[in-house]
Amino acid sequence: MKVELFKDFTIADYHKWLREEKISLPELIEAFLERIKSIDPDLHAFLEINQQAALTEADILVKGDSFDKELAPLWGIPIAIKDNICVQGLPTTCGSRILRNYRSPYNATVIERLKEAGAIIIGKTNMDEFAMGSSTENSAFGPTRNPFDLERVAGGSSGGSAASVAALEVPISLGSDTGGSIRQPASFCGVVGLRPTYGRVSRYGLVSFASSLDQIGPIARSVDDCTRVFEIISGKDEQDSTCAPYPPFSRNDIPTEEEIRKLKIGLPREYFSGEVEKGVLELIEQSIDLLRKNNLETIEVRLPHTDYALEAYYIVSPCEASSNLARYDGVLYGFREKEGEDLESMYLSSRTRGFGEEVKRRIILGTYCLSSGYYDEYYLKGMKVRTLVRHDFEQVFEECDLLLTPVSPCLPFNLGEKTKDFYQMYLTDIFTIPSAMAGLPALSMNCGYCDHLPVGLQIIGPPFREELILGLAGFLEKRLSLTPPFPNFHQ
Ligand code: GLN
């Protein structure tokens, strides 16, 4: 059988063919590598392609007896990894000049788990520098383009991970989400992205941006694929003290259709305002109608502190970033500016030339807010607002089981459209930041196309209730049964 990748196949499909030996594993990996080689020059989803190692890995899997392909849940499945997650021997640049030459000496916990499950790391994906951004235009290595329209952004900061999955360069990928970086690019690229509950997935080996917010999560073309990856990467980890002592997620916990029909879905009024583009709103409303037709109850709820979440996020996250990024000084990692008369001027010139504009803006802002005498006025106040935002969610989850909202108020925008005005860029995350501030799990999935561009719908749940979110997402996916208007180079 000829390996035909230009369709919406799932992990289950690949597994079936591999098991039945309709395709060989090296053939499968080579076909994906070919596809990356042919379309990635246009898309720029990848920063590094792990060609040789991926083929060797495939060989080892086929010859070795260390894996039972009947049992290993991701046996032979290629996966792309955001470039802020450490994979031993591969570069981890975080989309930054300052880490241009850095190679990871160890694997992140999620990578260890993926490998144990038989997955093959196919490459590292492009991202906004240190995950700061919403369009992947802040990458020091050039932006990723949206597979549905190459003149538009793929979203960010996990733009490479989302675009690579949408363009069928790879079936699944990992991203990271601090304030929306999995969900917003997943929405812009028409794929499924899950931000797990804070603490559900180990952050060991994830380069920190804002430690109290960062989470790793899967991006896939179907809810089922997303679930399979989440099952592998979740669960406690001795290496990360912020990782919750909670059992790993299990697919068996996903509610039945009958149980899903009994869920009460909250629609927060603050997320359905005039700020949302009309085309986006119409598609979200169609999905809500679909749920109602299937007898699910919907109620309007209020999250009164929503408006303050974005502002508080842009205090809390830069503070944490300024502290986390202090380690890049030209001594320990990556880039060092050669000139400089003494140590201090070497630090100064390395950081000045190594970091991009947005990262520097946040370091300056964070350093200012944390400076002596200002801590109470800014960081502490930001954290207090964060508590209010969390309380809003706690209250609504007394009235309903899940929340349904848009992911972003806008469609994927043109490259360059928002780079001049960083506040406009920040606003594209207005609906993903509040739940991140509250540490909640949330998923983004496609709910239709407006002017041939994908629109994402967000499902937010109470802490550690990913099974409800994934259950509802699967229920909707089945009934929406959308066919993506694939762009030209998909044919
Ligand atoms: N776009 C947001 C920011 O720039 C969120 C980024 C993220 O989730 N990593 O901070």
Short mmCIF file of C-alpha atoms and ligand atoms in Angstrom, two decimals:
data_model
loop_
_atom_site.label_atom_id
_atom_site.label_comp_id
_atom_site.label_asym_id
_atom_site.label_seq_id
_atom_site.Cartn_x
_atom_site.Cartn_y
_atom_site.Cartn_z
CA MET A 1 0.00 0.00 0.00
CA LYS A 2 1.27 3.44 -0.86
CA VAL A 3 1.50 5.67 2.17
CA GLU A 4 -1.06 8.38 1.59
CA LEU A 5 -0.87 11.06 4.20
CA PHE A 6 -2.95 13.82 2.77
CA LYS A 7 -6.07 12.94 4.66
CA ASP A 8 -7.34 13.24 8.17
CA PHE A 9 -6.00 9.94 9.48
CA THR A 10 -5.74 9.29 13.19
CA ILE A 11 -3.33 7.50 15.48
CA ALA A 12 -5.78 4.60 15.50
CA ASP A 13 -5.59 4.39 11.67
CA TYR A 14 -1.78 4.42 11.57
CA HIS A 15 -1.69 1.83 14.32
CA LYS A 16 -4.03 -0.44 12.47
CA TRP A 17 -1.96 -0.28 9.28
CA LEU A 18 1.29 -0.79 11.14
CA ARG A 19 -0.10 -3.76 13.03
CA GLU A 20 -1.50 -5.31 9.89
CA GLU A 21 1.77 -4.49 8.11
CA LYS A 22 -0.03 -2.56 5.37
CA ILE A 23 2.78 -0.04 5.72
CA SER A 24 6.21 -0.35 7.26
CA LEU A 25 7.32 2.01 9.98
CA PRO A 26 10.39 3.36 8.11
CA GLU A 27 8.14 4.01 5.12
CA LEU A 28 5.71 5.94 7.29
CA ILE A 29 8.43 8.06 8.86
CA GLU A 30 10.05 8.71 5.50
CA ALA A 31 6.73 9.82 4.03
CA PHE A 32 6.26 12.35 6.82
CA LEU A 33 9.84 13.59 6.43
CA GLU A 34 9.25 13.99 2.69
CA ARG A 35 6.13 16.00 3.31
CA ILE A 36 7.96 18.26 5.76
CA LYS A 37 10.73 18.77 3.24
CA SER A 38 8.35 19.67 0.47
CA ILE A 39 6.02 22.08 2.27
CA ASP A 40 7.91 23.45 5.25
CA PRO A 41 9.92 25.96 3.24
CA ASP A 42 6.55 27.74 2.69
CA LEU A 43 5.17 27.16 6.16
CA HIS A 44 8.20 27.38 8.44
CA ALA A 45 6.63 25.30 11.20
CA PHE A 46 9.92 23.55 12.01
CA LEU A 47 13.15 24.92 13.41
CA GLU A 48 14.87 21.54 13.41
CA ILE A 49 14.11 18.29 11.62
CA ASN A 50 15.33 15.22 13.41
CA GLN A 51 15.70 13.21 10.21
CA GLN A 52 18.49 10.77 10.94
CA ALA A 53 17.56 10.06 14.52
CA ALA A 54 13.90 9.56 13.60
CA LEU A 55 14.79 6.97 10.97
CA THR A 56 17.19 5.22 13.33
CA GLU A 57 14.51 5.21 15.99
CA ALA A 58 12.07 3.65 13.53
CA ASP A 59 14.62 0.97 12.76
CA ILE A 60 15.21 0.25 16.41
CA LEU A 61 11.48 -0.03 17.01
CA VAL A 62 11.04 -2.45 14.15
CA LYS A 63 14.03 -4.63 15.01
CA GLY A 64 13.89 -4.36 18.75
CA ASP A 65 11.84 -6.44 21.07
CA SER A 66 11.77 -3.80 23.77
CA PHE A 67 8.34 -2.72 22.58
CA ASP A 68 5.20 -4.61 22.02
CA LYS A 69 3.53 -2.81 19.14
CA GLU A 70 0.18 -4.24 20.17
CA LEU A 71 0.51 -2.54 23.51
CA ALA A 72 2.69 0.55 23.18
CA PRO A 73 0.05 3.25 22.73
CA LEU A 74 2.06 5.53 20.44
CA TRP A 75 4.18 2.88 18.74
CA GLY A 76 5.84 4.47 15.69
CA ILE A 77 3.74 7.64 15.77
CA PRO A 78 5.76 10.72 14.77
CA ILE A 79 5.40 13.76 16.99
CA ALA A 80 6.67 17.34 16.72
CA ILE A 81 7.86 19.14 19.85
CA LYS A 82 7.72 22.84 20.60
CA ASP A 83 11.22 24.23 20.83
CA ASN A 84 10.99 25.11 24.51
CA ILE A 85 10.75 21.45 25.56
CA CYS A 86 14.07 19.67 26.03
CA VAL A 87 14.86 16.68 23.84
CA GLN A 88 18.25 15.18 24.54
CA GLY A 89 20.80 15.98 21.83
CA LEU A 90 18.52 18.36 19.92
CA PRO A 91 18.62 22.14 19.99
CA THR A 92 16.24 23.93 22.36
CA THR A 93 16.30 27.51 21.10
CA CYS A 94 12.96 28.74 22.46
CA GLY A 95 12.83 30.76 19.25
CA SER A 96 15.58 32.98 20.65
CA ARG A 97 18.94 34.12 19.38
CA ILE A 98 20.29 33.79 22.89
CA LEU A 99 19.81 30.00 22.81
CA ARG A 100 20.74 29.58 19.16
CA ASN A 101 23.56 27.17 19.88
CA TYR A 102 22.12 25.41 22.88
CA ARG A 103 21.52 21.66 22.81
CA SER A 104 19.65 19.88 25.60
CA PRO A 105 21.67 17.42 27.64
CA TYR A 106 18.54 15.65 28.91
CA ASN A 107 14.94 14.80 28.09
CA ALA A 108 11.93 16.54 29.59
CA THR A 109 9.67 14.17 31.52
CA VAL A 110 7.03 14.38 28.78
CA ILE A 111 9.64 13.28 26.23
CA GLU A 112 10.67 10.30 28.37
CA ARG A 113 7.02 9.29 28.59
CA LEU A 114 6.40 9.68 24.87
CA LYS A 115 9.43 7.56 24.10
CA GLU A 116 8.32 4.88 26.53
CA ALA A 117 5.02 4.84 24.65
CA GLY A 118 6.89 4.30 21.36
CA ALA A 119 6.53 7.78 19.82
CA ILE A 120 9.17 9.11 17.42
CA ILE A 121 10.37 12.71 17.78
CA ILE A 122 10.37 14.13 14.28
CA GLY A 123 11.54 17.67 14.99
CA LYS A 124 11.32 20.89 16.98
CA THR A 125 8.75 23.52 16.11
CA ASN A 126 8.85 27.27 15.75
CA MET A 127 7.51 29.55 18.46
CA ASP A 128 7.44 33.12 19.70
CA GLU A 129 10.64 33.85 21.56
CA PHE A 130 10.40 32.28 25.03
CA ALA A 131 6.68 31.71 24.33
CA MET A 132 5.95 35.43 24.52
CA GLY A 133 3.54 36.30 21.76
CA SER A 134 0.37 35.38 19.93
CA SER A 135 1.44 34.99 16.31
CA THR A 136 4.89 33.29 16.21
CA GLU A 137 6.13 36.54 14.65
CA ASN A 138 8.35 37.05 17.71
CA SER A 139 10.49 34.07 16.73
CA ALA A 140 14.08 35.14 16.11
CA PHE A 141 14.06 32.77 13.14
CA GLY A 142 11.08 34.19 11.21
CA PRO A 143 7.35 33.56 11.51
CA THR A 144 5.34 30.42 10.87
CA ARG A 145 2.60 30.85 8.28
CA ASN A 146 -0.98 29.70 8.52
CA PRO A 147 -1.58 26.61 6.36
CA PHE A 148 -5.04 27.90 5.42
CA ASP A 149 -3.64 31.18 4.12
CA LEU A 150 0.09 31.70 3.88
CA GLU A 151 -0.28 35.46 4.25
CA ARG A 152 -1.78 35.02 7.70
CA VAL A 153 -0.35 34.10 11.08
CA ALA A 154 -0.59 30.62 12.57
CA GLY A 155 -1.21 32.07 16.04
CA GLY A 156 1.17 31.72 18.92
CA SER A 157 3.19 31.09 20.73
CA SER A 158 2.93 27.40 19.71
CA GLY A 159 2.35 28.39 16.06
CA GLY A 160 4.79 25.82 14.67
CA SER A 161 3.22 22.97 16.62
CA ALA A 162 -0.29 23.89 15.48
CA ALA A 163 0.60 24.60 11.84
CA SER A 164 2.60 21.38 11.46
CA VAL A 165 -0.39 19.31 12.61
CA ALA A 166 -2.87 21.28 10.49
CA ALA A 167 -0.70 20.92 7.37
CA LEU A 168 -0.40 17.14 7.91
CA GLU A 169 3.35 17.35 8.34
CA VAL A 170 2.89 15.32 11.50
CA PRO A 171 -0.15 13.74 13.19
CA ILE A 172 0.43 15.15 16.68
CA SER A 173 2.57 17.70 18.49
CA LEU A 174 3.25 19.20 21.90
CA GLY A 175 2.84 22.86 22.71
CA SER A 176 2.95 24.91 25.88
CA ASP A 177 0.33 27.29 27.19
CA THR A 178 0.99 30.12 29.62
CA GLY A 179 -1.96 32.33 28.72
CA GLY A 180 -3.33 30.71 25.58
CA SER A 181 -0.37 29.51 23.53
CA ILE A 182 -1.82 26.08 22.80
CA ARG A 183 -5.44 27.08 22.36
CA GLN A 184 -5.12 30.21 20.24
CA PRO A 185 -2.83 28.69 17.55
CA ALA A 186 -4.93 25.50 17.59
CA SER A 187 -7.95 27.70 16.88
CA PHE A 188 -6.17 29.65 14.13
CA CYS A 189 -5.03 26.41 12.45
CA GLY A 190 -8.27 24.44 12.88
CA VAL A 191 -6.90 21.71 15.12
CA VAL A 192 -7.53 20.45 18.67
CA GLY A 193 -5.37 21.78 21.51
CA LEU A 194 -5.62 21.01 25.21
CA ARG A 195 -4.23 23.08 28.04
CA PRO A 196 -4.29 20.70 31.02
CA THR A 197 -5.00 21.74 34.61
CA TYR A 198 -1.95 23.45 36.12
CA GLY A 199 0.06 20.62 37.70
CA ARG A 200 -1.44 17.79 35.67
CA VAL A 201 1.58 17.50 33.36
CA SER A 202 5.19 17.74 34.51
CA ARG A 203 7.06 20.92 33.60
CA TYR A 204 10.43 19.26 34.13
CA GLY A 205 12.42 20.07 30.99
CA LEU A 206 10.06 22.83 29.84
CA VAL A 207 11.98 26.10 29.65
CA SER A 208 10.19 28.41 32.07
CA PHE A 209 8.47 31.59 30.99
CA ALA A 210 6.02 32.19 33.87
CA SER A 211 6.33 29.21 36.19
CA SER A 212 2.98 29.60 37.92
CA LEU A 213 1.15 29.50 34.58
CA ASP A 214 3.12 27.34 32.11
CA GLN A 215 1.67 23.97 31.13
CA ILE A 216 2.56 21.50 28.38
CA GLY A 217 -0.28 20.03 26.34
CA PRO A 218 -1.10 18.10 23.17
CA ILE A 219 -2.15 19.41 19.75
CA ALA A 220 -3.84 16.98 17.35
CA ARG A 221 -6.27 16.72 14.45
CA SER A 222 -8.91 14.88 16.44
CA VAL A 223 -10.16 14.82 20.00
CA ASP A 224 -9.32 11.14 20.25
CA ASP A 225 -5.67 11.73 19.22
CA CYS A 226 -5.42 14.57 21.69
CA THR A 227 -6.77 12.27 24.40
CA ARG A 228 -4.25 9.55 23.59
CA VAL A 229 -1.31 11.91 23.92
CA PHE A 230 -2.66 13.48 27.09
CA GLU A 231 -3.02 10.04 28.63
CA ILE A 232 0.69 9.42 28.09
CA ILE A 233 2.10 12.74 29.30
CA SER A 234 -0.10 13.37 32.38
CA GLY A 235 0.59 12.25 35.93
CA LYS A 236 2.81 13.12 38.83
CA ASP A 237 6.54 13.49 38.55
CA GLU A 238 9.14 13.50 41.31
CA GLN A 239 11.23 15.94 39.26
CA ASP A 240 8.62 18.69 39.38
CA SER A 241 7.37 19.75 42.78
CA THR A 242 4.48 21.69 41.23
CA CYS A 243 3.20 18.55 39.52
CA ALA A 244 0.08 17.35 41.37
CA PRO A 245 0.10 13.94 43.05
CA TYR A 246 -2.84 12.96 40.90
CA PRO A 247 -3.20 9.76 38.91
CA PRO A 248 -2.59 10.08 35.16
CA PHE A 249 -5.59 10.83 33.03
CA SER A 250 -7.39 7.77 31.70
CA ARG A 251 -9.61 7.56 28.65
CA ASN A 252 -11.86 5.21 30.57
CA ASP A 253 -13.04 8.16 32.66
CA ILE A 254 -14.59 9.95 29.68
CA PRO A 255 -18.36 10.09 30.23
CA THR A 256 -20.76 8.24 27.96
CA GLU A 257 -22.97 10.11 25.47
CA GLU A 258 -25.90 9.62 27.79
CA GLU A 259 -23.97 11.25 30.63
CA ILE A 260 -22.83 14.07 28.35
CA ARG A 261 -26.42 14.90 27.48
CA LYS A 262 -27.00 15.57 31.18
CA LEU A 263 -24.25 18.19 31.41
CA LYS A 264 -25.14 21.78 32.03
CA ILE A 265 -23.15 24.18 29.87
CA GLY A 266 -22.45 27.71 31.09
CA LEU A 267 -22.15 30.57 28.59
CA PRO A 268 -20.29 33.44 30.25
CA ARG A 269 -21.84 36.72 29.09
CA GLU A 270 -18.46 38.51 29.15
CA TYR A 271 -17.21 36.23 26.34
CA PHE A 272 -20.05 36.97 23.93
CA SER A 273 -19.64 40.71 23.69
CA GLY A 274 -19.31 43.09 20.76
CA GLU A 275 -15.53 42.60 20.77
CA VAL A 276 -15.95 39.24 19.03
CA GLU A 277 -15.90 39.25 15.22
CA LYS A 278 -19.30 38.46 13.77
CA GLY A 279 -18.20 35.40 11.80
CA VAL A 280 -16.63 33.89 14.90
CA LEU A 281 -19.69 34.49 17.03
CA GLU A 282 -22.05 32.96 14.46
CA LEU A 283 -20.13 29.71 14.34
CA ILE A 284 -19.92 29.45 18.14
CA GLU A 285 -23.65 30.02 18.32
CA GLN A 286 -24.26 27.27 15.78
CA SER A 287 -22.40 24.84 18.04
CA ILE A 288 -24.42 25.97 21.03
CA ASP A 289 -27.61 25.33 19.07
CA LEU A 290 -26.33 21.91 18.16
CA LEU A 291 -25.86 21.09 21.82
CA ARG A 292 -29.33 22.36 22.66
CA LYS A 293 -30.82 20.21 19.90
CA ASN A 294 -29.14 17.28 21.59
CA ASN A 295 -30.92 18.13 24.83
CA LEU A 296 -27.98 19.64 26.67
CA GLU A 297 -28.99 22.46 28.96
CA THR A 298 -27.25 25.81 28.54
CA ILE A 299 -27.37 28.71 30.98
CA GLU A 300 -25.96 32.20 30.94
CA VAL A 301 -23.39 32.80 33.68
CA ARG A 302 -21.29 35.77 34.79
CA LEU A 303 -17.54 36.01 35.33
CA PRO A 304 -17.38 39.61 36.56
CA HIS A 305 -13.58 39.90 36.88
CA THR A 306 -12.86 38.83 33.30
CA ASP A 307 -11.88 42.36 32.27
CA TYR A 308 -9.09 42.50 34.85
CA ALA A 309 -7.52 39.13 34.02
CA LEU A 310 -5.52 40.33 31.02
CA GLU A 311 -4.07 43.30 32.90
CA ALA A 312 -3.16 41.14 35.89
CA TYR A 313 -1.59 38.55 33.58
CA TYR A 314 0.65 41.23 32.09
CA ILE A 315 1.92 42.02 35.58
CA VAL A 316 2.28 38.49 36.95
CA SER A 317 3.79 36.83 33.87
CA PRO A 318 6.47 39.48 33.13
CA CYS A 319 7.49 39.43 36.81
CA GLU A 320 8.04 35.69 36.68
CA ALA A 321 9.69 35.95 33.27
CA SER A 322 12.15 38.61 34.43
CA SER A 323 13.24 36.28 37.20
CA ASN A 324 13.32 33.13 35.03
CA LEU A 325 15.24 34.78 32.20
CA ALA A 326 17.95 36.19 34.48
CA ARG A 327 19.91 32.99 33.87
CA TYR A 328 20.63 33.88 30.22
CA ASP A 329 23.65 36.05 30.75
CA GLY A 330 26.09 34.74 28.17
CA VAL A 331 27.85 32.53 30.72
CA LEU A 332 25.84 29.36 31.24
CA TYR A 333 23.81 28.96 28.08
CA GLY A 334 24.04 29.68 24.41
CA PHE A 335 24.95 33.00 22.94
CA ARG A 336 27.80 35.17 24.25
CA GLU A 337 28.72 38.54 22.91
CA LYS A 338 32.48 38.52 22.52
CA GLU A 339 33.18 42.21 23.02
CA GLY A 340 32.95 43.82 26.42
CA GLU A 341 35.66 44.99 28.72
CA ASP A 342 34.43 43.37 31.87
CA LEU A 343 31.89 40.84 33.08
CA GLU A 344 29.10 43.35 33.44
CA SER A 345 29.43 44.76 29.95
CA MET A 346 29.56 41.20 28.59
CA TYR A 347 26.25 40.44 30.37
CA LEU A 348 24.80 43.64 29.04
CA SER A 349 25.80 43.16 25.43
CA SER A 350 24.91 39.44 25.41
CA ARG A 351 21.41 40.16 26.68
CA THR A 352 20.98 43.23 24.50
CA ARG A 353 21.84 41.33 21.33
CA GLY A 354 20.51 37.93 22.39
CA PHE A 355 16.93 38.88 23.27
CA GLY A 356 14.28 40.29 20.95
CA GLU A 357 12.15 43.34 21.53
CA GLU A 358 9.10 41.73 23.15
CA VAL A 359 11.20 39.69 25.56
CA LYS A 360 13.15 42.78 26.58
CA ARG A 361 9.92 44.73 27.06
CA ARG A 362 8.69 42.08 29.48
CA ILE A 363 11.99 41.76 31.34
CA ILE A 364 12.03 45.51 31.90
CA LEU A 365 8.39 45.57 32.97
CA GLY A 366 8.81 42.58 35.30
CA THR A 367 12.02 43.89 36.83
CA TYR A 368 10.35 47.24 37.49
CA CYS A 369 7.30 45.62 39.12
CA LEU A 370 9.46 43.46 41.37
CA SER A 371 11.87 46.20 42.36
CA SER A 372 12.13 47.22 45.96
CA GLY A 373 9.03 49.00 47.19
CA TYR A 374 6.92 48.04 44.16
CA TYR A 375 6.32 44.37 44.88
CA ASP A 376 3.17 44.99 46.94
CA GLU A 377 1.84 47.53 44.55
CA TYR A 378 2.18 45.36 41.43
CA TYR A 379 2.97 41.64 41.76
CA LEU A 380 1.00 41.19 44.96
CA LYS A 381 -1.92 43.15 43.58
CA GLY A 382 -1.79 41.12 40.37
CA MET A 383 -1.93 37.94 42.43
CA LYS A 384 -4.91 39.26 44.37
CA VAL A 385 -6.77 39.94 41.13
CA ARG A 386 -5.83 36.44 40.07
CA THR A 387 -7.58 35.09 43.18
CA LEU A 388 -10.72 37.06 42.30
CA VAL A 389 -10.65 35.62 38.78
CA ARG A 390 -10.32 32.11 40.23
CA HIS A 391 -13.24 32.71 42.60
CA ASP A 392 -15.42 33.74 39.64
CA PHE A 393 -14.80 30.36 38.06
CA GLU A 394 -15.31 28.48 41.34
CA GLN A 395 -18.69 30.10 41.66
CA VAL A 396 -19.89 29.36 38.15
CA PHE A 397 -18.85 25.74 38.45
CA GLU A 398 -21.41 25.46 41.25
CA GLU A 399 -24.07 26.28 38.67
CA CYS A 400 -22.79 24.42 35.61
CA ASP A 401 -20.40 21.62 34.61
CA LEU A 402 -18.45 23.22 31.78
CA LEU A 403 -18.12 26.58 30.06
CA LEU A 404 -18.29 27.14 26.34
CA THR A 405 -16.75 30.27 24.78
CA PRO A 406 -14.89 31.51 21.71
CA VAL A 407 -11.09 30.93 21.82
CA SER A 408 -10.14 34.25 20.31
CA PRO A 409 -12.23 37.28 19.41
CA CYS A 410 -10.71 37.35 15.92
CA LEU A 411 -9.90 35.23 12.89
CA PRO A 412 -6.25 34.53 11.99
CA PHE A 413 -4.93 37.97 11.06
CA ASN A 414 -2.45 39.05 8.40
CA LEU A 415 1.27 38.80 9.02
CA GLY A 416 2.48 42.15 10.30
CA GLU A 417 -1.03 43.37 11.10
CA LYS A 418 -0.58 43.58 14.86
CA THR A 419 3.17 43.71 15.34
CA LYS A 420 3.25 47.49 15.62
CA ASP A 421 0.69 47.61 18.40
CA PHE A 422 1.51 45.10 21.09
CA TYR A 423 -1.67 45.79 23.05
CA GLN A 424 -3.77 44.71 20.03
CA MET A 425 -1.69 41.54 19.95
CA TYR A 426 -2.30 40.93 23.68
CA LEU A 427 -6.05 41.30 23.15
CA THR A 428 -6.18 38.21 20.92
CA ASP A 429 -5.75 36.16 24.12
CA ILE A 430 -8.46 37.88 26.08
CA PHE A 431 -10.56 34.68 26.32
CA THR A 432 -7.73 32.25 27.08
CA ILE A 433 -5.91 34.19 29.78
CA PRO A 434 -8.57 34.13 32.56
CA SER A 435 -8.81 30.32 32.76
CA ALA A 436 -4.99 30.08 32.66
CA MET A 437 -4.79 32.53 35.56
CA ALA A 438 -7.22 30.25 37.43
CA GLY A 439 -5.12 27.15 36.62
CA LEU A 440 -8.04 25.50 34.84
CA PRO A 441 -8.02 22.97 32.01
CA ALA A 442 -9.37 24.22 28.67
CA LEU A 443 -9.55 22.90 25.14
CA SER A 444 -9.74 24.56 21.77
CA MET A 445 -11.39 22.79 18.84
CA ASN A 446 -12.50 23.75 15.39
CA CYS A 447 -16.19 24.58 15.01
CA GLY A 448 -16.28 25.70 11.40
CA TYR A 449 -14.80 28.01 8.79
CA CYS A 450 -15.42 31.65 8.06
CA ASP A 451 -14.01 32.93 4.75
CA HIS A 452 -12.04 29.67 4.51
CA LEU A 453 -10.38 30.37 7.84
CA PRO A 454 -10.84 28.12 10.88
CA VAL A 455 -12.74 29.27 13.96
CA GLY A 456 -12.08 27.76 17.37
CA LEU A 457 -14.44 27.01 20.20
CA GLN A 458 -13.21 26.78 23.79
CA ILE A 459 -14.42 24.40 26.50
CA ILE A 460 -13.27 25.27 30.03
CA GLY A 461 -13.68 22.87 32.96
CA PRO A 462 -13.09 22.66 36.71
CA PRO A 463 -9.61 21.58 37.87
CA PHE A 464 -8.67 18.01 36.96
CA ARG A 465 -11.90 17.44 35.03
CA GLU A 466 -10.30 17.00 31.62
CA GLU A 467 -12.47 13.93 31.06
CA LEU A 468 -15.58 16.15 30.96
CA ILE A 469 -13.95 18.57 28.54
CA LEU A 470 -12.70 15.83 26.23
CA GLY A 471 -16.06 14.07 26.45
CA LEU A 472 -17.98 17.13 25.34
CA ALA A 473 -15.39 17.94 22.67
CA GLY A 474 -15.69 14.43 21.20
CA PHE A 475 -19.49 14.66 21.32
CA LEU A 476 -19.41 17.94 19.39
CA GLU A 477 -16.74 16.82 16.93
CA LYS A 478 -18.83 13.83 15.94
CA ARG A 479 -21.90 15.95 15.27
CA LEU A 480 -20.16 18.84 13.57
CA SER A 481 -18.32 16.42 11.22
CA LEU A 482 -16.45 19.21 9.49
CA THR A 483 -14.38 18.83 6.35
CA PRO A 484 -11.56 21.35 6.32
CA PRO A 485 -11.29 23.43 3.15
CA PHE A 486 -7.67 22.34 2.79
CA PRO A 487 -5.44 24.88 1.13
CA ASN A 488 -3.87 24.17 -2.24
CA PHE A 489 -0.72 22.50 -1.11
CA HIS A 490 -2.71 19.81 0.66
CA GLN A 491 -3.73 18.22 -2.61
N1 GLN B 1 0.19 35.39 24.11
C1 GLN B 1 0.37 35.35 25.52
C2 GLN B 1 1.68 36.04 25.86
O1 GLN B 1 2.22 36.63 24.99
C3 GLN B 1 0.38 33.93 26.00
C4 GLN B 1 1.62 33.24 25.65
C5 GLN B 1 1.68 31.84 26.14
O2 GLN B 1 0.67 31.24 26.48
N2 GLN B 1 2.88 31.31 26.20
O3 GLN B 1 2.15 36.02 26.95
#
